PDB file of C-alpha atoms and ligand atoms in Angstrom:
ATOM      1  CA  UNK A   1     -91.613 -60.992 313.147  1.00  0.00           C
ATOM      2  CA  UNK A   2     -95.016 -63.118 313.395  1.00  0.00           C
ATOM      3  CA  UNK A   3     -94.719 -66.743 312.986  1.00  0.00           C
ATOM      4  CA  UNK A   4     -97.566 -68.314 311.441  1.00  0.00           C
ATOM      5  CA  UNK A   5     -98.265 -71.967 310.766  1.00  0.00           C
ATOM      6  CA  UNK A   6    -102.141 -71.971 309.257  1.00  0.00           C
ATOM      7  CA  UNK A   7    -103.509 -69.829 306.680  1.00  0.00           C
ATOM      8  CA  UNK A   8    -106.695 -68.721 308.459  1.00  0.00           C
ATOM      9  CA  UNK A   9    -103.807 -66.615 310.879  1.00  0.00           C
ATOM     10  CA  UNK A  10    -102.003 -65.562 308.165  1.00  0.00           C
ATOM     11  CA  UNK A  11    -104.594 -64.379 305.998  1.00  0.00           C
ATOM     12  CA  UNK A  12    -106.138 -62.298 309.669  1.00  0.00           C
ATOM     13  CA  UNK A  13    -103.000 -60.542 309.852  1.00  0.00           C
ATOM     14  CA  UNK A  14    -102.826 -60.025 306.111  1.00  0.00           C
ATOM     15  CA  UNK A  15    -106.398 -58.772 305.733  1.00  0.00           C
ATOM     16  CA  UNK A  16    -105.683 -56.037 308.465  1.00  0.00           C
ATOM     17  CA  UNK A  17    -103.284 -54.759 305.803  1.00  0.00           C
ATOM     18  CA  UNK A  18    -105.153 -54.131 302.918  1.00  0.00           C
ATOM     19  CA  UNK A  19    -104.050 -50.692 301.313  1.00  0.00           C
ATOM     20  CA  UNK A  20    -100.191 -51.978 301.603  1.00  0.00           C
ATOM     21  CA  UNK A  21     -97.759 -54.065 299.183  1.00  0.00           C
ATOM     22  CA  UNK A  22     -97.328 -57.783 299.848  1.00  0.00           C
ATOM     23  CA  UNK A  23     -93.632 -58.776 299.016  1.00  0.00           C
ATOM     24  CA  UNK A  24     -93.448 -62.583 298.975  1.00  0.00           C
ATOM     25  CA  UNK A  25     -90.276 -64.859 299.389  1.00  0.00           C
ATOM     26  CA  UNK A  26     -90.699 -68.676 298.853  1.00  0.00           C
ATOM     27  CA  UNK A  27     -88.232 -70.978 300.395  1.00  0.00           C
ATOM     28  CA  UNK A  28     -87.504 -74.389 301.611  1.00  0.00           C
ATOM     29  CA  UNK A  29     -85.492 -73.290 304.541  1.00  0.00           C
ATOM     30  CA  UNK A  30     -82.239 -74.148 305.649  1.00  0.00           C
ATOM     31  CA  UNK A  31     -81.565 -70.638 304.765  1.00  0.00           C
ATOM     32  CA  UNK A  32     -78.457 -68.659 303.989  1.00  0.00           C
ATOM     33  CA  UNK A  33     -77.274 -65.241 302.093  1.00  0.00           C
ATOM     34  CA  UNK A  34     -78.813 -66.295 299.159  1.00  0.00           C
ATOM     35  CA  UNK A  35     -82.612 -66.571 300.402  1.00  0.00           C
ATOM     36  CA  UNK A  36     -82.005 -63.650 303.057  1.00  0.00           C
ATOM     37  CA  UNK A  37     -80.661 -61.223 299.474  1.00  0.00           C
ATOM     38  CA  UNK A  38     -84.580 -62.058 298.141  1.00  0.00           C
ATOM     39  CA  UNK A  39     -86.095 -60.570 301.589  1.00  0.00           C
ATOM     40  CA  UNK A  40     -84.118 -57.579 301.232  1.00  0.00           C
ATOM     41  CA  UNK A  41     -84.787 -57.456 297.654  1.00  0.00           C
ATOM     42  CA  UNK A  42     -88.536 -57.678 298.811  1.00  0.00           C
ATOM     43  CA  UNK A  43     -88.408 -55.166 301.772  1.00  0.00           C
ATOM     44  CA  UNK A  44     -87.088 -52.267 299.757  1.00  0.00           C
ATOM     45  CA  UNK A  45     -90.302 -52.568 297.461  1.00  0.00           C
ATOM     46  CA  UNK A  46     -93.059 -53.288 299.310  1.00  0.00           C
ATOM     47  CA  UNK A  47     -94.465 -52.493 302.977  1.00  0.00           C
ATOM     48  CA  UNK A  48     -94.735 -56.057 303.992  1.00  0.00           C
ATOM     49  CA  UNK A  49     -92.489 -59.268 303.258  1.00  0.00           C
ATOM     50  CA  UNK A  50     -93.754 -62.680 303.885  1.00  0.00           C
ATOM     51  CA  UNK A  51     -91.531 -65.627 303.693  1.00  0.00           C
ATOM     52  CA  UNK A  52     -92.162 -68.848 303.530  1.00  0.00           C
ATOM     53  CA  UNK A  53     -90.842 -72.221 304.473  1.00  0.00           C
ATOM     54  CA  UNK A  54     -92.177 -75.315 303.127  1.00  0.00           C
ATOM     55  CA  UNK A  55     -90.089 -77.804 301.339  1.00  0.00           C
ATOM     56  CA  UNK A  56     -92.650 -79.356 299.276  1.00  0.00           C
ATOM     57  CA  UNK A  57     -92.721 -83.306 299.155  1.00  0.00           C
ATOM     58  CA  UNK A  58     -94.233 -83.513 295.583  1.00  0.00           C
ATOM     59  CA  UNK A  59     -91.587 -81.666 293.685  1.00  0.00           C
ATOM     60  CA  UNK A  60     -89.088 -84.762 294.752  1.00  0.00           C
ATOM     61  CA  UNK A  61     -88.371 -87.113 292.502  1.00  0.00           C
ATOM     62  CA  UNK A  62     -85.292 -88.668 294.587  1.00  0.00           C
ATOM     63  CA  UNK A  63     -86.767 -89.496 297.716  1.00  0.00           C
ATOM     64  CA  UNK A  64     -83.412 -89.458 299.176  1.00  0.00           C
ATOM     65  CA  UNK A  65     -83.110 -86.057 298.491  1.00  0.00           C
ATOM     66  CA  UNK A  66     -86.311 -85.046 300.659  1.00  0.00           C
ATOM     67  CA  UNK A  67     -84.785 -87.690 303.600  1.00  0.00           C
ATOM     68  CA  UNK A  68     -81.908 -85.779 303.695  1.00  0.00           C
ATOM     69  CA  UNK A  69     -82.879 -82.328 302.703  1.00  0.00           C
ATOM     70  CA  UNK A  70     -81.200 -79.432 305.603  1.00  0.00           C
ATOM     71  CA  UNK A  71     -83.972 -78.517 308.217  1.00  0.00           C
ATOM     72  CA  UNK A  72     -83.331 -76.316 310.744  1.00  0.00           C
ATOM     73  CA  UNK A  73     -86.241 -74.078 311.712  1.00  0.00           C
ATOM     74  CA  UNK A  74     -85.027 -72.996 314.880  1.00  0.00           C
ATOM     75  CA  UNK A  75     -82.007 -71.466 312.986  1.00  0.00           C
ATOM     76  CA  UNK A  76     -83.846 -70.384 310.352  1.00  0.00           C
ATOM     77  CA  UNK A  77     -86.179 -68.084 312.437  1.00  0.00           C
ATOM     78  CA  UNK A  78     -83.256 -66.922 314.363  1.00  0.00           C
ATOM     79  CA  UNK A  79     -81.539 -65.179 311.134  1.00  0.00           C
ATOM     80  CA  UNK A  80     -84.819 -64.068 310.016  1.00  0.00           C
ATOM     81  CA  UNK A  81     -85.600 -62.342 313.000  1.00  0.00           C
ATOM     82  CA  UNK A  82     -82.286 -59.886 311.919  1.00  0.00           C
ATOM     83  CA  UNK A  83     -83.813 -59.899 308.742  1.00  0.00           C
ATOM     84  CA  UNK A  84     -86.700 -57.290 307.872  1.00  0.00           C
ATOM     85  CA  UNK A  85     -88.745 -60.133 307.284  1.00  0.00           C
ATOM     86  CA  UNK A  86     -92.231 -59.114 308.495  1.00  0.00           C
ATOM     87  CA  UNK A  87     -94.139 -62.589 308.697  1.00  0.00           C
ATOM     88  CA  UNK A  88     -93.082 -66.442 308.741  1.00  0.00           C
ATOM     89  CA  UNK A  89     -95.339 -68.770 306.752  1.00  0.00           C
ATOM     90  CA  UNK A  90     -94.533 -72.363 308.106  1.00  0.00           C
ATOM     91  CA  UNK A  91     -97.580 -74.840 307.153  1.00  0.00           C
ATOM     92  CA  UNK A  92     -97.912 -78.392 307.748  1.00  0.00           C
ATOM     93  CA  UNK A  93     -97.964 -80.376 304.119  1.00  0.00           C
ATOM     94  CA  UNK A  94    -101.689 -80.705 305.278  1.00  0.00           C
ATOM     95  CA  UNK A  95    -102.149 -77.017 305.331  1.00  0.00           C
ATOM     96  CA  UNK A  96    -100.856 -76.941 301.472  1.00  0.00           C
ATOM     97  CA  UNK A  97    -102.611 -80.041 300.443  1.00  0.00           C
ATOM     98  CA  UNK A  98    -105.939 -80.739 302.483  1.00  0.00           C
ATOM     99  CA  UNK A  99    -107.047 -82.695 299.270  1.00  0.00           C
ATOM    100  CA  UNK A 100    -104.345 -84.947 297.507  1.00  0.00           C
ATOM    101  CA  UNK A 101    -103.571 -81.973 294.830  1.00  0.00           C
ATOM    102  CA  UNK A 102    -103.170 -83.940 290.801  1.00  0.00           C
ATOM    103  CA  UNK A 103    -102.830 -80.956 288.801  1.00  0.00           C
ATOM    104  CA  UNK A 104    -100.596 -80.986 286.040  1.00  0.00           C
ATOM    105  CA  UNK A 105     -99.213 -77.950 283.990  1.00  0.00           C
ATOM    106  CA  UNK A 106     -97.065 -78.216 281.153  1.00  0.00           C
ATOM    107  CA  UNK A 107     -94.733 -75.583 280.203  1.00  0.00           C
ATOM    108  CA  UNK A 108     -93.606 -77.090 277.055  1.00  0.00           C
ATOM    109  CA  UNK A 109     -90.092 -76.562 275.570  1.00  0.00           C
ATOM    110  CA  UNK A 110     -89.072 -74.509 278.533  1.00  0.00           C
ATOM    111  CA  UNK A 111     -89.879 -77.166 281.291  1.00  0.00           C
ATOM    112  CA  UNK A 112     -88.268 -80.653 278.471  1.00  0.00           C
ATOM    113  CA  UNK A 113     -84.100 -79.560 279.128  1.00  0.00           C
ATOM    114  CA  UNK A 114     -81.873 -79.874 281.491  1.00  0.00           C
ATOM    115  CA  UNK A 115     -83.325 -79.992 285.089  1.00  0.00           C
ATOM    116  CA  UNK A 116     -86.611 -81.151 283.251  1.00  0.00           C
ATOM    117  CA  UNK A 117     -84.902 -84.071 281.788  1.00  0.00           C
ATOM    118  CA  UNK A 118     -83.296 -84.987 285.596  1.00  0.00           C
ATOM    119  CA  UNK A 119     -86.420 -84.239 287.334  1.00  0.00           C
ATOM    120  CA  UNK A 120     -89.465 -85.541 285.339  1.00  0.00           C
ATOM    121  CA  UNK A 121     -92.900 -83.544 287.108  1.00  0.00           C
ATOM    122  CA  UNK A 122     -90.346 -81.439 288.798  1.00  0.00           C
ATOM    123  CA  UNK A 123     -91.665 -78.138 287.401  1.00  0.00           C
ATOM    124  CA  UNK A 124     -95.390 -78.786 287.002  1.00  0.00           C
ATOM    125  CA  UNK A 125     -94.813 -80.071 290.850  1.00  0.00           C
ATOM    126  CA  UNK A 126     -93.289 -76.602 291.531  1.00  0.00           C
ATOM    127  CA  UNK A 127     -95.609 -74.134 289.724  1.00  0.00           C
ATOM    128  CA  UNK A 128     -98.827 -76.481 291.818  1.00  0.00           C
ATOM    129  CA  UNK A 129     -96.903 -75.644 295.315  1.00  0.00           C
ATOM    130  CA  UNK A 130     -96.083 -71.774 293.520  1.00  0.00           C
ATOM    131  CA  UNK A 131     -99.649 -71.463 292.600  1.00  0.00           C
ATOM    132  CA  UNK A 132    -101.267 -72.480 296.264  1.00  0.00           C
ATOM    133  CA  UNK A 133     -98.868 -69.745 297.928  1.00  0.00           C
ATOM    134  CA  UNK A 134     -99.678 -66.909 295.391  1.00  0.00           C
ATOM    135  CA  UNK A 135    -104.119 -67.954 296.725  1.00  0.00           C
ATOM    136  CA  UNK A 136    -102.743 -67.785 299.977  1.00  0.00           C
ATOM    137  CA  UNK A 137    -100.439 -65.084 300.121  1.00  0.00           C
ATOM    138  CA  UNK A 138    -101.997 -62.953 297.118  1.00  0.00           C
ATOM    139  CA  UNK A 139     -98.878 -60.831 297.135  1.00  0.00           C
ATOM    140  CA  UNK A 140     -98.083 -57.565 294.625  1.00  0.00           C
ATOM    141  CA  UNK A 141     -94.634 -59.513 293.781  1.00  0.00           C
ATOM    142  CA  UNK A 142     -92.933 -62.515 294.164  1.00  0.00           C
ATOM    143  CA  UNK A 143     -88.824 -62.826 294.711  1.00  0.00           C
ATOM    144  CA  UNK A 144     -87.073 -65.785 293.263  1.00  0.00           C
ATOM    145  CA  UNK A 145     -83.205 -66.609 292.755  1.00  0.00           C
ATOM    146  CA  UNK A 146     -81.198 -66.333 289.254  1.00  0.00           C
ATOM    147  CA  UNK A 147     -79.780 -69.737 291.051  1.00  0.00           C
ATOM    148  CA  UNK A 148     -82.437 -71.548 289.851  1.00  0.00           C
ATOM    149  CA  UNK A 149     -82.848 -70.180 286.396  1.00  0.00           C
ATOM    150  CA  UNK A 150     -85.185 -72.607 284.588  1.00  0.00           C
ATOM    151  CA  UNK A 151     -87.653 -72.264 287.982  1.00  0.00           C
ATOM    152  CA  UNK A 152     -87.710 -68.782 287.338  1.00  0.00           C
ATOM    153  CA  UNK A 153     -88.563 -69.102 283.848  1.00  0.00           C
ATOM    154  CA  UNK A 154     -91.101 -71.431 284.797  1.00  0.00           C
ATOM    155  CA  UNK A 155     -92.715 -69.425 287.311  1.00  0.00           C
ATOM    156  CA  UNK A 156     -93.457 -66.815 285.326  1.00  0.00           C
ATOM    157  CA  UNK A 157     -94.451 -68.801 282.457  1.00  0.00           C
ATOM    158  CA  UNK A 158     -96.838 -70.013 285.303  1.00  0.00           C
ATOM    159  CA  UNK A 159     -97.948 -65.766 286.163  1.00  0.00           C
ATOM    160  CA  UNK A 160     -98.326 -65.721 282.330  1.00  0.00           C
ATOM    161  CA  UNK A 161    -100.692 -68.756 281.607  1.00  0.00           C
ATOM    162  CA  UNK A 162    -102.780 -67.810 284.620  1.00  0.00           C
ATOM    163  CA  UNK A 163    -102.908 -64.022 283.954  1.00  0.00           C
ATOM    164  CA  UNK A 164    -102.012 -63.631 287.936  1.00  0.00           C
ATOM    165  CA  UNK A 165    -101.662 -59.987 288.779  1.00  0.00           C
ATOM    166  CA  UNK A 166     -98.416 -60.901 290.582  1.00  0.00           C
ATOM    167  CA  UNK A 167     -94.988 -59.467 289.396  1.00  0.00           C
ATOM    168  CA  UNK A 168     -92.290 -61.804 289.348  1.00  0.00           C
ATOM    169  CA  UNK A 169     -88.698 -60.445 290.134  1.00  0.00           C
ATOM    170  CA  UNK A 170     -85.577 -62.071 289.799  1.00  0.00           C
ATOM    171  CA  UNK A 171     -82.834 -61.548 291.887  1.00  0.00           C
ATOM    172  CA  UNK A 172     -78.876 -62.266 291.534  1.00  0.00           C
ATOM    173  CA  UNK A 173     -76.895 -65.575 292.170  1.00  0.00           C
ATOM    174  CA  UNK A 174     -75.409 -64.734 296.107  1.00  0.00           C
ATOM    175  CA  UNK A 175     -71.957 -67.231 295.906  1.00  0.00           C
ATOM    176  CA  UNK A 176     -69.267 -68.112 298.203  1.00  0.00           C
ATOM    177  CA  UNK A 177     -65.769 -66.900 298.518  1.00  0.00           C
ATOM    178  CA  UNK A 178     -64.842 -68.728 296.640  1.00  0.00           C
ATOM    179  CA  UNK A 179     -67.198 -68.542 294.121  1.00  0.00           C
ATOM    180  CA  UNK A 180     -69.350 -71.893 294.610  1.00  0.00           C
ATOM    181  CA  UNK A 181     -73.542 -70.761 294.790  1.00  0.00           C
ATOM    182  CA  UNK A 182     -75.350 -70.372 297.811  1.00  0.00           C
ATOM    183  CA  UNK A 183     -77.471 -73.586 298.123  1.00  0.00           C
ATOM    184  CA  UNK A 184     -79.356 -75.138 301.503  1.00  0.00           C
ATOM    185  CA  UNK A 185     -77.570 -78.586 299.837  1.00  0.00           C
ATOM    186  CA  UNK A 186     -74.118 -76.977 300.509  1.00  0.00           C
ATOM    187  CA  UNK A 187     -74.448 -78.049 304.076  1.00  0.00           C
ATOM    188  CA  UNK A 188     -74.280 -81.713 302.735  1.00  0.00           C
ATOM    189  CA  UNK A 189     -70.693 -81.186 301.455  1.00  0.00           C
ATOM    190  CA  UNK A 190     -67.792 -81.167 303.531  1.00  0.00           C
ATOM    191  CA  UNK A 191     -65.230 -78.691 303.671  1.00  0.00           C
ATOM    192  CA  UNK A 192     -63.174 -80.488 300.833  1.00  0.00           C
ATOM    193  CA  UNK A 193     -66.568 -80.973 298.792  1.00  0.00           C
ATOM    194  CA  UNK A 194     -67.199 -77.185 299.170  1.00  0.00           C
ATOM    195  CA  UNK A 195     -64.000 -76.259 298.154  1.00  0.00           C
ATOM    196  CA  UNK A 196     -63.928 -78.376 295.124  1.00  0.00           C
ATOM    197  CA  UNK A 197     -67.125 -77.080 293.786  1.00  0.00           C
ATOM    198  CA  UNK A 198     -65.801 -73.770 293.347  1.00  0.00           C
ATOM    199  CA  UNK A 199     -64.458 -75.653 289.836  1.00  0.00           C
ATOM    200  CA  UNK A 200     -68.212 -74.579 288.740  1.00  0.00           C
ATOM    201  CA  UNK A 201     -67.620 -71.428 288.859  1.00  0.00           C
ATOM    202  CA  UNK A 202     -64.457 -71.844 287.456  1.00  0.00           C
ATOM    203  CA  UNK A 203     -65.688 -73.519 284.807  1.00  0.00           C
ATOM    204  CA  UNK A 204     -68.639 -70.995 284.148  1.00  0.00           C
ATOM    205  CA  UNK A 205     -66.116 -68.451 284.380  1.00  0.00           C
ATOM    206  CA  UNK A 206     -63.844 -69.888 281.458  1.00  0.00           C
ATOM    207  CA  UNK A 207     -66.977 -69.800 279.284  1.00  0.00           C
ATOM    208  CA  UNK A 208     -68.114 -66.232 280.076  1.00  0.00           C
ATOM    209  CA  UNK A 209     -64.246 -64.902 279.530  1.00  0.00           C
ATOM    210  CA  UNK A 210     -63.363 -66.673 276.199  1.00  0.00           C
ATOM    211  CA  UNK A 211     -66.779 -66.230 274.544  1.00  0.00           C
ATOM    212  CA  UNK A 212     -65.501 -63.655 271.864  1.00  0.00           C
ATOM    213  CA  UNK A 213     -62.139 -66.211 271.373  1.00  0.00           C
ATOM    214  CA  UNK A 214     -63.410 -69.396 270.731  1.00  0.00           C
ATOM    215  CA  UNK A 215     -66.306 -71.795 269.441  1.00  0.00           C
ATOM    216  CA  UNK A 216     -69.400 -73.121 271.805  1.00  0.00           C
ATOM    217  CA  UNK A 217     -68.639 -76.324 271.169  1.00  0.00           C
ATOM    218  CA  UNK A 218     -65.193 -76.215 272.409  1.00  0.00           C
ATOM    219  CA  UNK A 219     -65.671 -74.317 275.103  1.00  0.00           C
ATOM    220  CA  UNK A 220     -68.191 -76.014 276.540  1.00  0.00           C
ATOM    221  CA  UNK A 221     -65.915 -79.239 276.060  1.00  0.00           C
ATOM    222  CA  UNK A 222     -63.119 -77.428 278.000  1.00  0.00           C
ATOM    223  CA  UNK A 223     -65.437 -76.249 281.061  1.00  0.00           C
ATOM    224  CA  UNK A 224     -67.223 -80.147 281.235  1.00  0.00           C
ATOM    225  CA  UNK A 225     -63.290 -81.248 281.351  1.00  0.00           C
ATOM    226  CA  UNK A 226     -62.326 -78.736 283.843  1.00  0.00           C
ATOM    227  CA  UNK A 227     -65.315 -79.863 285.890  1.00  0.00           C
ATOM    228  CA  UNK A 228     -64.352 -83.373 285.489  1.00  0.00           C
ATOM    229  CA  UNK A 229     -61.000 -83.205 286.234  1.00  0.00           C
ATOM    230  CA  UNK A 230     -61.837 -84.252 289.867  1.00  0.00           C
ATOM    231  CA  UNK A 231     -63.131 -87.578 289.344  1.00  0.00           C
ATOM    232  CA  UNK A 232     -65.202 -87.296 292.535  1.00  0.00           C
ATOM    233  CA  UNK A 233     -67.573 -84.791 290.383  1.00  0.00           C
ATOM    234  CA  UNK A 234     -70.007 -86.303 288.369  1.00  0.00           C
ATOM    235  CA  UNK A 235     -71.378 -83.815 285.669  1.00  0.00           C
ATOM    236  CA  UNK A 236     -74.961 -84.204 284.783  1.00  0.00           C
ATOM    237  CA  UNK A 237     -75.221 -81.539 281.966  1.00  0.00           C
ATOM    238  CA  UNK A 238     -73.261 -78.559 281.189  1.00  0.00           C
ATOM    239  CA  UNK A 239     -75.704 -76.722 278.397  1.00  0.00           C
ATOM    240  CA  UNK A 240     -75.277 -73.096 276.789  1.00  0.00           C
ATOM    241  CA  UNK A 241     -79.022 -72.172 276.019  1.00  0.00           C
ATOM    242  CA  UNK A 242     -80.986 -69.131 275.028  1.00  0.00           C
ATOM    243  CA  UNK A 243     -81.846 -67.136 278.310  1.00  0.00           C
ATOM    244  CA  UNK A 244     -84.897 -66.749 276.913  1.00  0.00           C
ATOM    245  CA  UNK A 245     -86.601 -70.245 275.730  1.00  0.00           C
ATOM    246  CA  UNK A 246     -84.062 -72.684 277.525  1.00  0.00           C
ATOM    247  CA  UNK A 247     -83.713 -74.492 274.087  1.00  0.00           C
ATOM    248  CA  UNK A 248     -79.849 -75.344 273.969  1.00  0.00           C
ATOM    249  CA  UNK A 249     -77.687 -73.897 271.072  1.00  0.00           C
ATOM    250  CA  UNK A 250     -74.635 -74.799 269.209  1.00  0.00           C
ATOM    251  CA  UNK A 251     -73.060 -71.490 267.870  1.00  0.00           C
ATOM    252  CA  UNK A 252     -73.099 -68.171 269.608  1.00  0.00           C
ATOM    253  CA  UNK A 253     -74.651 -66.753 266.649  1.00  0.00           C
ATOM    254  CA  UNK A 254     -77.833 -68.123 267.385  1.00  0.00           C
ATOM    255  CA  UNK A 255     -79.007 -65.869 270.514  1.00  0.00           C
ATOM    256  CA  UNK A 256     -77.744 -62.683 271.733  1.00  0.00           C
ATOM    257  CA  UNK A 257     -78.684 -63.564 275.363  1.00  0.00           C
ATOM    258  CA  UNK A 258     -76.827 -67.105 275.861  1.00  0.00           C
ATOM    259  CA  UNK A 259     -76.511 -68.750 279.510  1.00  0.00           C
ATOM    260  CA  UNK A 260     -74.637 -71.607 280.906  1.00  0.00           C
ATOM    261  CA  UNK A 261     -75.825 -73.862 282.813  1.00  0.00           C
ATOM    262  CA  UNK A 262     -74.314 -76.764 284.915  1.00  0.00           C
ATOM    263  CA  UNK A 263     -75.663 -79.641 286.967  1.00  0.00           C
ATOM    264  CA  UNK A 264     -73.553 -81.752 288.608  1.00  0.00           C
ATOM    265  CA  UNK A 265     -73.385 -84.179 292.174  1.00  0.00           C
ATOM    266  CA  UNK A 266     -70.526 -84.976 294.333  1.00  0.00           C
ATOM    267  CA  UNK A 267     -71.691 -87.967 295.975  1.00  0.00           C
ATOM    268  CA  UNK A 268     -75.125 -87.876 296.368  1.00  0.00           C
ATOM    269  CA  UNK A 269     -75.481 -84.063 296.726  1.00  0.00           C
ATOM    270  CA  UNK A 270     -76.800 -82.526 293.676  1.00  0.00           C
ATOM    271  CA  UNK A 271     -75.766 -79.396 292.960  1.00  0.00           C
ATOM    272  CA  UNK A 272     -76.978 -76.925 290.287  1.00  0.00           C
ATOM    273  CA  UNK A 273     -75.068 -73.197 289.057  1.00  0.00           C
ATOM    274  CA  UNK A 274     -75.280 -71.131 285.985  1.00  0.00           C
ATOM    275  CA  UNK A 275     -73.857 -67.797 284.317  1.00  0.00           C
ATOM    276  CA  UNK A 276     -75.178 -65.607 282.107  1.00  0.00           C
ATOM    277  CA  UNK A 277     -72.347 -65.073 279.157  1.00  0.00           C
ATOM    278  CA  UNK A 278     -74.238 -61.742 277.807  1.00  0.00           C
ATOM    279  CA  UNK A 279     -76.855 -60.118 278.677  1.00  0.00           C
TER     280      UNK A 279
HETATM  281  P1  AMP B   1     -84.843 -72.869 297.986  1.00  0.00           P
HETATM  282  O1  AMP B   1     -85.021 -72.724 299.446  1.00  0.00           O
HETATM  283  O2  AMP B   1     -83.558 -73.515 297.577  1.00  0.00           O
HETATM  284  O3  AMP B   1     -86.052 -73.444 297.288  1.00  0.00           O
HETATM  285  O4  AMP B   1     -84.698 -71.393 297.429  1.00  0.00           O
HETATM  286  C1  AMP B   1     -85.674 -70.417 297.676  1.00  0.00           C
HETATM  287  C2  AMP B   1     -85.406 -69.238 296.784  1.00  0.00           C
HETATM  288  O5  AMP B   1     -84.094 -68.728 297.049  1.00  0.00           O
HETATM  289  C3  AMP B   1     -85.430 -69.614 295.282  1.00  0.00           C
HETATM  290  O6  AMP B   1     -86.051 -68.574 294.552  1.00  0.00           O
HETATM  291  C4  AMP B   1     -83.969 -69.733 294.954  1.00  0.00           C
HETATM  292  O7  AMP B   1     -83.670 -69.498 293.589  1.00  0.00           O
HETATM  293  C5  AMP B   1     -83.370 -68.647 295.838  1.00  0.00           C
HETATM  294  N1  AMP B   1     -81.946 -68.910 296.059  1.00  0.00           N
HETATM  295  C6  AMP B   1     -81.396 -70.065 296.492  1.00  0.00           C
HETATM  296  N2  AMP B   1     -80.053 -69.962 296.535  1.00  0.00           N
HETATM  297  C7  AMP B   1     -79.744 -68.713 296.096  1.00  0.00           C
HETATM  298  C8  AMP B   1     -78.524 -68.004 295.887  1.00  0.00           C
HETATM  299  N3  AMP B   1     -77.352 -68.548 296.121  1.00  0.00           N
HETATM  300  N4  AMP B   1     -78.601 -66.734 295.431  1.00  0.00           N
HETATM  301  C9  AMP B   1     -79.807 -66.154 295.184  1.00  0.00           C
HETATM  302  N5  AMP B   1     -80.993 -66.776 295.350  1.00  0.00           N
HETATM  303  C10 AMP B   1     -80.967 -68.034 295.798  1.00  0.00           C
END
């Protein structure tokens, strides 16, 4: 695997492949089963998968949360070199940003719930970083998680307002035994946190189960109380939307594609999960 830290080397070994497939794999390291699924994903479809590692300072709102956000490089290129990851994108935030970078994009309805109300300039933040990789990299298609739902939507809401010839793909939710999501902010919790925050899944379980029995409102009430139970979990939204637009809804009449989706932290960790209820 090639290891690359400036563009101008990336883009050499890139431009000696010109007739092949670009498969491209974003990521803010610390990586596990989750981000190592989206490199498989991206070396059955294309000749050559680039990763990346950057975790990008402007899409922070809780400056705590960059402090104290998992780095471990070392590690990280270890388990990629097992990987069929081809090349290893790590730039320097002045690589990414040479000039300070005050773009703005607005995504409307899809970018003004849930993690958009919790992380104001989160999104437009995101699809700016998104958008600087796709110049860089210029690959055929780009792999993102399910985890992170409302990104996804985002990003190719971004693909869509730029008319980028980029496909995005979206690839399943990778989760723990027992059932908690795959997240480089798992590392934060302890072995007590981690098992207690298999209740998400619980919770988004309950939903996804009783559906045909029993109102949205009420379930949703049950899963926030099963989450809550634990007094050491602090639920930040628990929303059944419309897979499609994001926009929340109150009766399961009103989409036929309905997703949960849960944010909650356990000390300071912040954790995010969701399940789709039908597709
Ligand atoms: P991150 O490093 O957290 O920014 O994640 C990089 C990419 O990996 C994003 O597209 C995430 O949605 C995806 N990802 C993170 N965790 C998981 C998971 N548990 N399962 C599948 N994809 C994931």
């Amino acid at each position: 695997m090639l290891v690359v830290e400036h563009i101008s080397d990336l883009r050499a070994f890139l431009n000696q492949k010109k007739n092949q497939t670009i498969g491209f794999v974003p990521t803010m390291g610390a990586l596990h089963k989750g981000h190592l699924s989206l490199i498989d994903f991206s070396k059955k479809q294309n000749d050559i998968t680039v990763c990346s590692i950057f975790v990008n300072p402007t899409q922070f709102n809780n400056q705590e949360d960059l402090i104290n956000y998992p780095k471990n490089t070392a590690l990280d290129i270890q388990l990629l070199e097992k990987s069929p990851c081809d090349v290893l994108f790590i730039p320097s935030v002045e690589e990414i940003y040479p000039q300070p970078e005050n773009t703005v994009f607005d995504f409307g309805p899809l970018s003004n719930v849930m993690e958009g109300v919790y992380r104001p300039g989160h999104f437009s933040a995101v699809a700016v970083v998104v958008k600087r990789f796709f110049e860089i990299i210029q690959p055929s298609i780009a792999y993102f998680g399910e985890k992170d739902f409302q990104q996804l939507a985002v990003i190719r809401a971004l693909v869509e307002q730029l008319k980028l010839p980029i496909k995005i793909v979206g690839c399943p939710i990778v989760r723990e035994k027992n059932g908690l999501a795959m997240s480089s902010r798992n590392q934060r919790l302890s072995d007590e946190e981690k098992q207690k925050a298999g209740i998400i899944f619980k919770a988004l379980n309950d939903i996804k189960n009783n559906h045909k029995h029993d109102t949205l409102p009420r379930l949703k009430e049950k899963a926030a109380a099963t989450i809550t139970h634990d007094a050491t979990v602090q639920l930040e939204y628990l929303e059944i939307a419309d897979g499609q637009t994001l926009q929340p809804i109150k009766d399961w009449s009103e989409t036929n594609y309905p997703v949960a989706f849960v944010a909650v932290k356990i000390g300071p960790v912040r954790l995010i999960d969701n399940m789709t209820i039908i597709s």
